Each structure stands twice: as structure tokens, then as C-alpha cells.
Amino acid sequence: MYRHVQPFTTENQQVFYATQYEKYQHILFNLLDSPVKFTQHIGGTFHFNYPTEPILDILVGVENLHDITSLDEKRLNYAGFYRLHHAYEKKVVMAKFNNLNELKQEVRLHIIQMHTPTFQQYQQFHELLTHHPAAIQFFKAQKTSLEQPFMPIRDYENLKKQWFKQLQQYAT
């Protein structure tokens, strides 16, 4: 997998990512016997309120996380998605890559059981980073301050976890 954070984009490409989201939403809901019950375009490519990696993030809701069986993973593999393997808490993460040499993520699925605190937290953070000026400014400042070139992806993901914890102060 591509080991570094991809260069951030600040150019507003909402129309492109909205179109891509619709395409992948259709794929997810039309998998044979799909356990997918909900999708939502989330992250920086939804609103472009702060610098963001050029990755389409999709929140995927299922009734039960155990519904993502090996058969469902195989169907998602056929659609170009592969499971990312490292410690994720109460979610499954799958990604679509630009090619199988560079392995830059283009689309990332955050598969989470609906009606859980984790699922609700994703939606809460999405609302904050879309509509709450102070939360947006906080996140923008954090991203802008990064020494981004060649930053290891794991370090970046750990930083984002910290930022999301700090975002809770803006929740009402």
C-alpha cells in the first residue's frame, strides 16, 4: 500500500466526487444479497472545507457488522474494493486503489453497524465538519500545519484520531 499521505487538494471538486459517490452507492446497494442498508458521502471530498487527500470516503451502514461475511468481501473484491488490515475498532475498512502497483487509495468504505455509538459519532463529525465554523477552522488549522510530504500514513491516521477526539468539544 502507498506508504505516505497523498498530497492534499484544496481545489473544490465537489461535482466530481458527488458523481463518483453516486456511482459507488449504486454498486454497494446492488451487490447480490447486499447487507448494505445505508451510505453517506463523508469527509473532505464532500464539502472541501479544509485541505484533504483526494479520497472519496463513504460511510456504509449495515444492520450487523457480522453481516460482512467472506462472501460479501469477495463481492466487494470483484467491485475493486479490498479490506485494509490493521486495528480498527468496531468497523471494517475497505479501499479501492488507483492500481495494484502504487496502491493509492481512491475510495474508502467505512463499514459500521448502524444504531451504534461509532456510527452516530461518524455522522456527528460529518455534521460538525460540514456546518460548524469553529470545528471546521480547527480541522483546517490542524491539516494546514502538517509537514505533509512523505508523512507515513499510519502517523497521519493516528493524528486524525486525536483530532476527532478534540472535535467532540464542538458537539452540542
Coordinates of N, CA and C in Angstrom, one line a residue:
M1 N 0.8 -1.2 0.0 CA 0.0 0.0 0.0 C 0.9 1.2 0.0
Y2 N 0.4 2.3 -0.6 CA 1.1 3.6 -0.7 C 1.4 4.0 0.8
R3 N 2.6 4.3 1.1 CA 3.0 4.4 2.5 C 2.9 5.8 3.0
H4 N 2.7 6.8 2.1 CA 2.7 8.2 2.6 C 1.3 8.8 2.3
V5 N 1.1 9.9 3.0 CA -0.2 10.7 2.8 C -0.1 11.3 1.4
Q6 N -1.2 11.1 0.7 CA -1.3 11.7 -0.6 C -1.3 13.2 -0.5
P7 N -0.8 13.9 -1.5 CA -0.8 15.4 -1.5 C -2.2 15.9 -1.3
F8 N -2.4 16.8 -0.4 CA -3.7 17.4 -0.2 C -4.2 18.2 -1.4
T9 N -5.5 18.2 -1.5 CA -6.1 19.1 -2.6 C -6.9 20.1 -1.8
T10 N -6.9 21.3 -2.4 CA -7.8 22.3 -1.8 C -8.8 22.8 -2.9
E11 N -8.5 22.4 -4.2 CA -9.4 22.7 -5.3 C -10.7 22.0 -5.1
N12 N -11.8 22.8 -5.1 CA -13.1 22.3 -4.9 C -13.5 21.4 -6.1
Q13 N -13.7 20.1 -5.9 CA -14.1 19.2 -6.9 C -15.4 18.5 -6.5
Q14 N -16.3 19.2 -5.8 CA -17.5 18.6 -5.3 C -18.3 17.9 -6.3
V15 N -18.4 18.4 -7.5 CA -19.2 17.8 -8.5 C -18.6 16.4 -8.9
F16 N -17.3 16.4 -9.1 CA -16.7 15.1 -9.5 C -16.9 14.1 -8.4
Y17 N -16.6 14.4 -7.1 CA -16.8 13.5 -6.0 C -18.2 13.1 -5.8
A18 N -19.2 14.0 -6.0 CA -20.6 13.7 -5.8 C -21.0 12.6 -6.9
T19 N -20.5 12.8 -8.1 CA -20.8 11.9 -9.2 C -20.2 10.5 -8.9
Q20 N -18.9 10.5 -8.4 CA -18.3 9.3 -8.0 C -19.1 8.6 -6.9
Y21 N -19.5 9.3 -5.9 CA -20.3 8.8 -4.8 C -21.5 8.1 -5.3
E22 N -22.3 8.7 -6.2 CA -23.5 8.1 -6.8 C -23.2 6.8 -7.4
K23 N -22.1 6.8 -8.2 CA -21.6 5.5 -8.9 C -21.4 4.4 -7.9
Y24 N -20.6 4.7 -6.8 CA -20.3 3.7 -5.8 C -21.5 3.3 -4.9
Q25 N -22.3 4.3 -4.7 CA -23.6 4.0 -3.9 C -24.4 3.0 -4.7
H26 N -24.5 3.1 -6.0 CA -25.3 2.2 -6.8 C -24.6 0.8 -6.7
I27 N -23.3 0.7 -6.8 CA -22.6 -0.6 -6.8 C -22.9 -1.2 -5.4
L28 N -22.8 -0.5 -4.3 CA -22.9 -1.0 -3.0 C -24.4 -1.6 -2.7
F29 N -25.4 -0.8 -3.2 CA -26.7 -1.3 -3.0 C -27.1 -2.4 -3.9
N30 N -26.4 -2.6 -5.0 CA -26.8 -3.6 -6.0 C -25.9 -4.8 -6.0
L31 N -25.1 -5.0 -5.0 CA -24.4 -6.3 -4.8 C -25.4 -7.3 -4.5
L32 N -25.2 -8.5 -5.0 CA -26.1 -9.6 -4.8 C -26.3 -9.8 -3.3
D33 N -27.5 -9.8 -2.8 CA -27.8 -10.0 -1.3 C -27.0 -9.1 -0.5
S34 N -26.9 -7.8 -0.9 CA -26.0 -6.9 -0.2 C -26.6 -6.6 1.2
P35 N -25.6 -6.6 2.2 CA -26.0 -6.3 3.6 C -26.1 -4.7 3.8
V36 N -25.7 -4.0 2.8 CA -25.7 -2.5 2.9 C -27.1 -1.9 3.0
K37 N -27.3 -1.2 4.1 CA -28.6 -0.6 4.3 C -28.5 1.0 4.2
F38 N -27.3 1.5 4.2 CA -27.2 3.0 4.3 C -25.8 3.4 3.7
T39 N -25.8 4.5 3.0 CA -24.5 5.1 2.6 C -24.6 6.6 2.7
Q40 N -23.4 7.2 3.0 CA -23.3 8.6 3.1 C -21.9 9.1 2.7
H41 N -21.8 10.0 1.8 CA -20.6 10.6 1.4 C -20.1 11.5 2.5
I42 N -18.9 11.2 3.1 CA -18.4 11.9 4.2 C -17.0 12.4 3.9
G43 N -16.4 13.2 4.8 CA -15.0 13.6 4.7 C -14.8 14.9 3.8
G44 N -13.6 15.2 3.7 CA -13.2 16.4 3.0 C -13.7 16.5 1.6
T45 N -13.8 15.4 0.8 CA -14.3 15.5 -0.5 C -15.8 15.7 -0.7
F46 N -16.5 15.7 0.5 CA -17.9 16.1 0.5 C -18.1 17.6 0.4
H47 N -17.3 18.3 1.3 CA -17.5 19.7 1.4 C -16.3 20.6 1.1
F48 N -15.1 20.1 1.0 CA -13.9 20.9 0.7 C -13.8 22.1 1.6
N49 N -14.1 21.9 2.9 CA -13.9 23.0 3.9 C -12.5 23.1 4.4
Y50 N -11.6 22.1 4.1 CA -10.2 22.1 4.6 C -9.4 21.3 3.6
P51 N -8.1 21.4 3.6 CA -7.3 20.6 2.7 C -7.6 19.1 3.0
T52 N -7.6 18.3 1.9 CA -8.0 16.9 2.1 C -7.2 16.0 1.1
E53 N -7.0 14.8 1.4 CA -6.5 13.8 0.5 C -7.6 13.6 -0.6
P54 N -7.1 13.2 -1.8 CA -8.1 13.0 -2.9 C -8.7 11.6 -2.8
I55 N -9.4 11.3 -1.7 CA -10.0 10.0 -1.4 C -11.5 10.2 -1.1
L56 N -12.3 9.5 -1.8 CA -13.8 9.6 -1.6 C -14.1 8.6 -0.4
D57 N -14.5 9.2 0.7 CA -14.8 8.4 1.9 C -16.3 8.2 1.9
I58 N -16.7 7.0 2.2 CA -18.2 6.6 2.2 C -18.4 5.9 3.5
L59 N -19.4 6.4 4.3 CA -19.9 5.7 5.5 C -20.9 4.7 5.0
V60 N -20.7 3.4 5.3 CA -21.6 2.4 4.9 C -22.2 1.7 6.2
G61 N -23.5 1.8 6.2 CA -24.2 1.2 7.4 C -24.8 -0.2 7.1
V62 N -24.5 -1.1 8.0 CA -25.1 -2.4 7.9 C -25.8 -2.7 9.3
E63 N -26.8 -3.6 9.2 CA -27.6 -4.0 10.4 C -26.7 -4.6 11.5
N64 N -25.7 -5.4 11.1 CA -24.8 -6.1 12.0 C -23.5 -6.2 11.3
L65 N -22.4 -5.8 12.0 CA -21.1 -5.9 11.4 C -20.7 -7.3 10.9
H66 N -21.3 -8.3 11.6 CA -21.0 -9.7 11.2 C -21.7 -10.0 9.9
D67 N -22.5 -9.1 9.3 CA -23.1 -9.4 8.0 C -22.1 -9.2 6.9
I68 N -21.0 -8.6 7.2 CA -19.9 -8.5 6.2 C -19.1 -9.8 6.3
T69 N -19.6 -10.8 5.5 CA -19.0 -12.1 5.6 C -17.9 -12.2 4.5
S70 N -17.2 -13.3 4.5 CA -16.2 -13.5 3.4 C -16.8 -13.5 2.0
L71 N -18.1 -13.9 1.9 CA -18.8 -13.8 0.6 C -19.0 -12.4 0.2
D72 N -19.4 -11.5 1.2 CA -19.6 -10.1 0.8 C -18.3 -9.5 0.5
E73 N -17.2 -9.8 1.2 CA -15.9 -9.3 0.9 C -15.5 -9.7 -0.5
K74 N -15.8 -10.9 -0.9 CA -15.4 -11.4 -2.3 C -16.2 -10.6 -3.3
R75 N -17.5 -10.3 -3.0 CA -18.3 -9.5 -4.0 C -17.7 -8.1 -4.1
L76 N -17.3 -7.5 -2.9 CA -16.6 -6.2 -2.9 C -15.3 -6.3 -3.6
N77 N -14.6 -7.4 -3.5 CA -13.3 -7.5 -4.2 C -13.6 -7.5 -5.7
Y78 N -14.6 -8.1 -6.2 CA -15.0 -8.1 -7.6 C -15.3 -6.7 -8.1
A79 N -15.8 -5.9 -7.2 CA -16.1 -4.5 -7.5 C -14.9 -3.6 -7.3
G80 N -13.7 -4.2 -7.0 CA -12.5 -3.4 -6.9 C -12.1 -2.9 -5.5
F81 N -12.8 -3.4 -4.4 CA -12.5 -3.0 -3.1 C -11.8 -4.1 -2.3
Y82 N -10.8 -3.7 -1.5 CA -10.0 -4.7 -0.8 C -10.0 -4.2 0.7
R83 N -10.0 -5.2 1.6 CA -10.0 -4.9 3.0 C -8.7 -4.4 3.5
L84 N -8.7 -3.4 4.3 CA -7.4 -2.9 4.9 C -7.3 -3.6 6.2
H85 N -6.2 -4.1 6.5 CA -6.0 -4.9 7.7 C -5.1 -4.2 8.7
H86 N -5.6 -3.6 9.6 CA -5.0 -3.1 10.9 C -6.0 -2.8 11.9
A87 N -5.6 -2.5 13.0 CA -6.6 -2.3 14.2 C -7.6 -1.3 13.9
Y88 N -8.8 -1.7 13.6 CA -10.0 -0.8 13.5 C -10.9 -1.2 14.6
E89 N -11.5 -0.2 15.3 CA -12.4 -0.5 16.3 C -13.8 -0.5 15.8
K90 N -14.4 -1.7 15.9 CA -15.9 -1.8 15.6 C -16.2 -1.3 14.2
K91 N -15.3 -1.6 13.2 CA -15.7 -1.2 11.8 C -14.8 -2.1 10.9
V92 N -15.2 -2.1 9.7 CA -14.4 -2.8 8.6 C -14.1 -1.7 7.6
V93 N -12.9 -1.6 7.2 CA -12.5 -0.6 6.2 C -12.0 -1.3 5.0
M94 N -12.5 -0.9 3.8 CA -12.1 -1.4 2.5 C -11.8 -0.2 1.6
A95 N -10.9 -0.5 0.7 CA -10.4 0.6 -0.2 C -10.4 0.2 -1.6
K96 N -10.6 1.1 -2.5 CA -10.4 0.9 -3.9 C -9.1 1.7 -4.3
F97 N -8.2 1.1 -5.0 CA -6.9 1.7 -5.3 C -6.8 2.1 -6.7
N98 N -5.8 3.1 -7.0 CA -5.6 3.6 -8.3 C -5.1 2.5 -9.2
N99 N -4.2 1.7 -8.7 CA -3.7 0.5 -9.5 C -3.0 -0.4 -8.4
L100 N -2.6 -1.6 -8.9 CA -2.1 -2.6 -7.9 C -0.6 -2.5 -7.8
N101 N 0.0 -1.4 -8.3 CA 1.5 -1.1 -8.1 C 1.7 -0.1 -7.1
E102 N 1.1 1.1 -7.3 CA 1.2 2.2 -6.4 C 0.3 2.1 -5.1
L103 N -0.8 1.5 -5.3 CA -1.8 1.3 -4.2 C -2.2 2.6 -3.5
K104 N -2.5 3.7 -4.3 CA -3.0 4.9 -3.7 C -4.5 4.7 -3.6
Q105 N -5.0 5.0 -2.4 CA -6.5 4.9 -2.2 C -7.2 5.9 -3.0
E106 N -8.3 5.5 -3.6 CA -9.2 6.4 -4.3 C -10.5 6.5 -3.6
V107 N -11.0 5.4 -3.1 CA -12.3 5.3 -2.4 C -12.0 4.5 -1.2
R108 N -12.6 4.9 -0.1 CA -12.5 4.2 1.2 C -13.9 4.0 1.8
L109 N -14.2 2.8 2.1 CA -15.5 2.4 2.7 C -15.3 2.2 4.2
H110 N -16.1 3.0 5.0 CA -16.1 2.8 6.4 C -17.3 2.0 6.8
I111 N -17.2 0.7 6.9 CA -18.4 -0.1 7.1 C -18.6 -0.3 8.6
I112 N -19.8 0.2 9.1 CA -20.1 0.3 10.5 C -21.5 -0.2 10.8
Q113 N -21.7 -0.9 11.9 CA -23.0 -1.3 12.3 C -23.8 -0.1 12.7
M114 N -25.0 0.1 12.1 CA -25.9 1.2 12.3 C -26.4 1.1 13.8
H115 N -26.9 2.2 14.3 CA -27.5 2.3 15.6 C -26.5 1.9 16.7
T116 N -25.3 2.3 16.5 CA -24.2 2.1 17.5 C -23.6 3.5 17.7
P117 N -22.9 3.6 18.9 CA -22.2 4.9 19.1 C -21.2 5.3 18.1
T118 N -20.5 4.3 17.5 CA -19.5 4.6 16.5 C -20.1 5.2 15.2
F119 N -21.3 4.6 14.8 CA -22.0 5.1 13.6 C -22.5 6.5 13.9
Q120 N -23.1 6.7 15.1 CA -23.6 8.0 15.4 C -22.4 9.1 15.5
Q121 N -21.3 8.6 16.0 CA -20.1 9.6 16.0 C -19.7 10.0 14.6
Y122 N -19.7 9.0 13.7 CA -19.3 9.4 12.3 C -20.2 10.4 11.8
Q123 N -21.5 10.3 12.0 CA -22.5 11.2 11.5 C -22.3 12.6 12.2
Q124 N -22.1 12.5 13.5 CA -21.9 13.8 14.2 C -20.7 14.6 13.7
F125 N -19.6 13.9 13.5 CA -18.3 14.5 13.0 C -18.6 15.1 11.6
H126 N -19.3 14.3 10.8 CA -19.7 14.8 9.4 C -20.4 16.1 9.5
E127 N -21.4 16.2 10.4 CA -22.2 17.4 10.6 C -21.3 18.6 11.1
L128 N -20.5 18.3 12.0 CA -19.6 19.4 12.6 C -18.7 19.9 11.5
L129 N -18.1 19.0 10.7 CA -17.1 19.5 9.7 C -17.7 20.0 8.5
T130 N -19.0 19.9 8.4 CA -19.8 20.5 7.2 C -20.4 21.8 7.6
H131 N -20.9 21.9 8.9 CA -21.7 23.1 9.2 C -21.2 24.0 10.4
H132 N -20.3 23.5 11.2 CA -19.9 24.2 12.4 C -18.6 25.0 12.1
P133 N -18.6 26.3 12.0 CA -17.5 27.1 11.7 C -16.2 26.9 12.5
A134 N -16.4 26.8 13.9 CA -15.2 26.6 14.7 C -14.6 25.2 14.6
A135 N -15.4 24.2 14.4 CA -14.9 22.9 14.2 C -14.2 22.8 12.8
I136 N -14.8 23.4 11.8 CA -14.1 23.5 10.5 C -12.8 24.2 10.6
Q137 N -12.7 25.3 11.3 CA -11.5 26.1 11.4 C -10.4 25.3 12.2
F138 N -10.8 24.6 13.2 CA -9.9 23.7 14.0 C -9.3 22.7 13.1
F139 N -10.1 21.9 12.3 CA -9.7 20.9 11.5 C -8.8 21.4 10.4
K140 N -9.2 22.6 9.8 CA -8.4 23.2 8.8 C -7.0 23.6 9.3
A141 N -6.9 24.1 10.5 CA -5.7 24.5 11.1 C -4.8 23.3 11.3
Q142 N -5.3 22.2 11.8 CA -4.6 21.0 12.0 C -4.0 20.5 10.7
K143 N -4.8 20.4 9.7 CA -4.3 19.9 8.4 C -3.3 20.8 7.8
T144 N -3.5 22.1 7.9 CA -2.6 23.1 7.2 C -1.2 23.0 7.9
S145 N -1.2 22.7 9.2 CA 0.1 22.7 9.9 C 0.9 21.5 9.7
L146 N 0.4 20.5 9.0 CA 1.1 19.2 8.8 C 2.4 19.4 7.9
E147 N 3.4 18.7 8.3 CA 4.6 18.5 7.4 C 4.2 17.4 6.5
Q148 N 3.4 17.6 5.5 CA 2.8 16.5 4.8 C 3.7 15.7 3.9
P149 N 4.6 16.3 3.1 CA 5.3 15.4 2.2 C 6.0 14.3 2.9
F150 N 5.7 13.1 2.4 CA 6.3 11.9 2.9 C 6.0 11.5 4.3
M151 N 4.9 12.0 4.8 CA 4.4 11.6 6.2 C 3.8 10.2 6.1
P152 N 4.3 9.3 6.9 CA 3.7 8.0 6.9 C 2.2 8.0 7.2
I153 N 1.5 7.2 6.4 CA 0.0 7.1 6.5 C -0.4 6.8 7.9
R154 N 0.3 5.9 8.6 CA -0.2 5.5 9.9 C 0.0 6.6 10.9
D155 N 1.0 7.4 10.8 CA 1.2 8.6 11.6 C 0.0 9.6 11.4
Y156 N -0.3 9.8 10.1 CA -1.4 10.7 9.8 C -2.7 10.2 10.4
E157 N -3.0 8.9 10.2 CA -4.3 8.3 10.7 C -4.3 8.4 12.3
N158 N -3.2 8.3 12.9 CA -3.2 8.4 14.4 C -3.4 9.9 14.8
L159 N -2.9 10.8 14.0 CA -3.2 12.3 14.3 C -4.6 12.6 14.1
K160 N -5.2 12.0 13.0 CA -6.6 12.3 12.8 C -7.5 11.7 13.9
K161 N -7.1 10.6 14.5 CA -7.9 10.1 15.7 C -7.9 11.1 16.8
Q162 N -6.7 11.7 17.0 CA -6.6 12.7 18.1 C -7.5 13.9 17.8
W163 N -7.4 14.3 16.5 CA -8.2 15.5 16.1 C -9.7 15.2 16.3
F164 N -10.1 14.0 15.9 CA -11.6 13.7 16.1 C -12.0 13.7 17.6
K165 N -11.1 13.2 18.4 CA -11.4 13.3 19.9 C -11.5 14.7 20.3
Q166 N -10.7 15.6 19.8 CA -10.7 17.0 20.1 C -12.0 17.7 19.6
L167 N -12.5 17.2 18.4 CA -13.7 17.7 17.8 C -14.9 17.6 18.7
Q168 N -14.9 16.6 19.6 CA -16.0 16.4 20.5 C -16.4 17.7 21.3
Q169 N -15.4 18.5 21.5 CA -15.7 19.7 22.3 C -16.7 20.7 21.6
Y170 N -16.8 20.5 20.2 CA -17.7 21.4 19.4 C -19.1 20.8 19.3
A171 N -19.3 19.5 19.8 CA -20.6 18.9 19.7 C -21.5 19.5 20.8
T172 N -22.7 19.7 20.4 CA -23.7 20.3 21.3 C -24.7 19.3 21.8

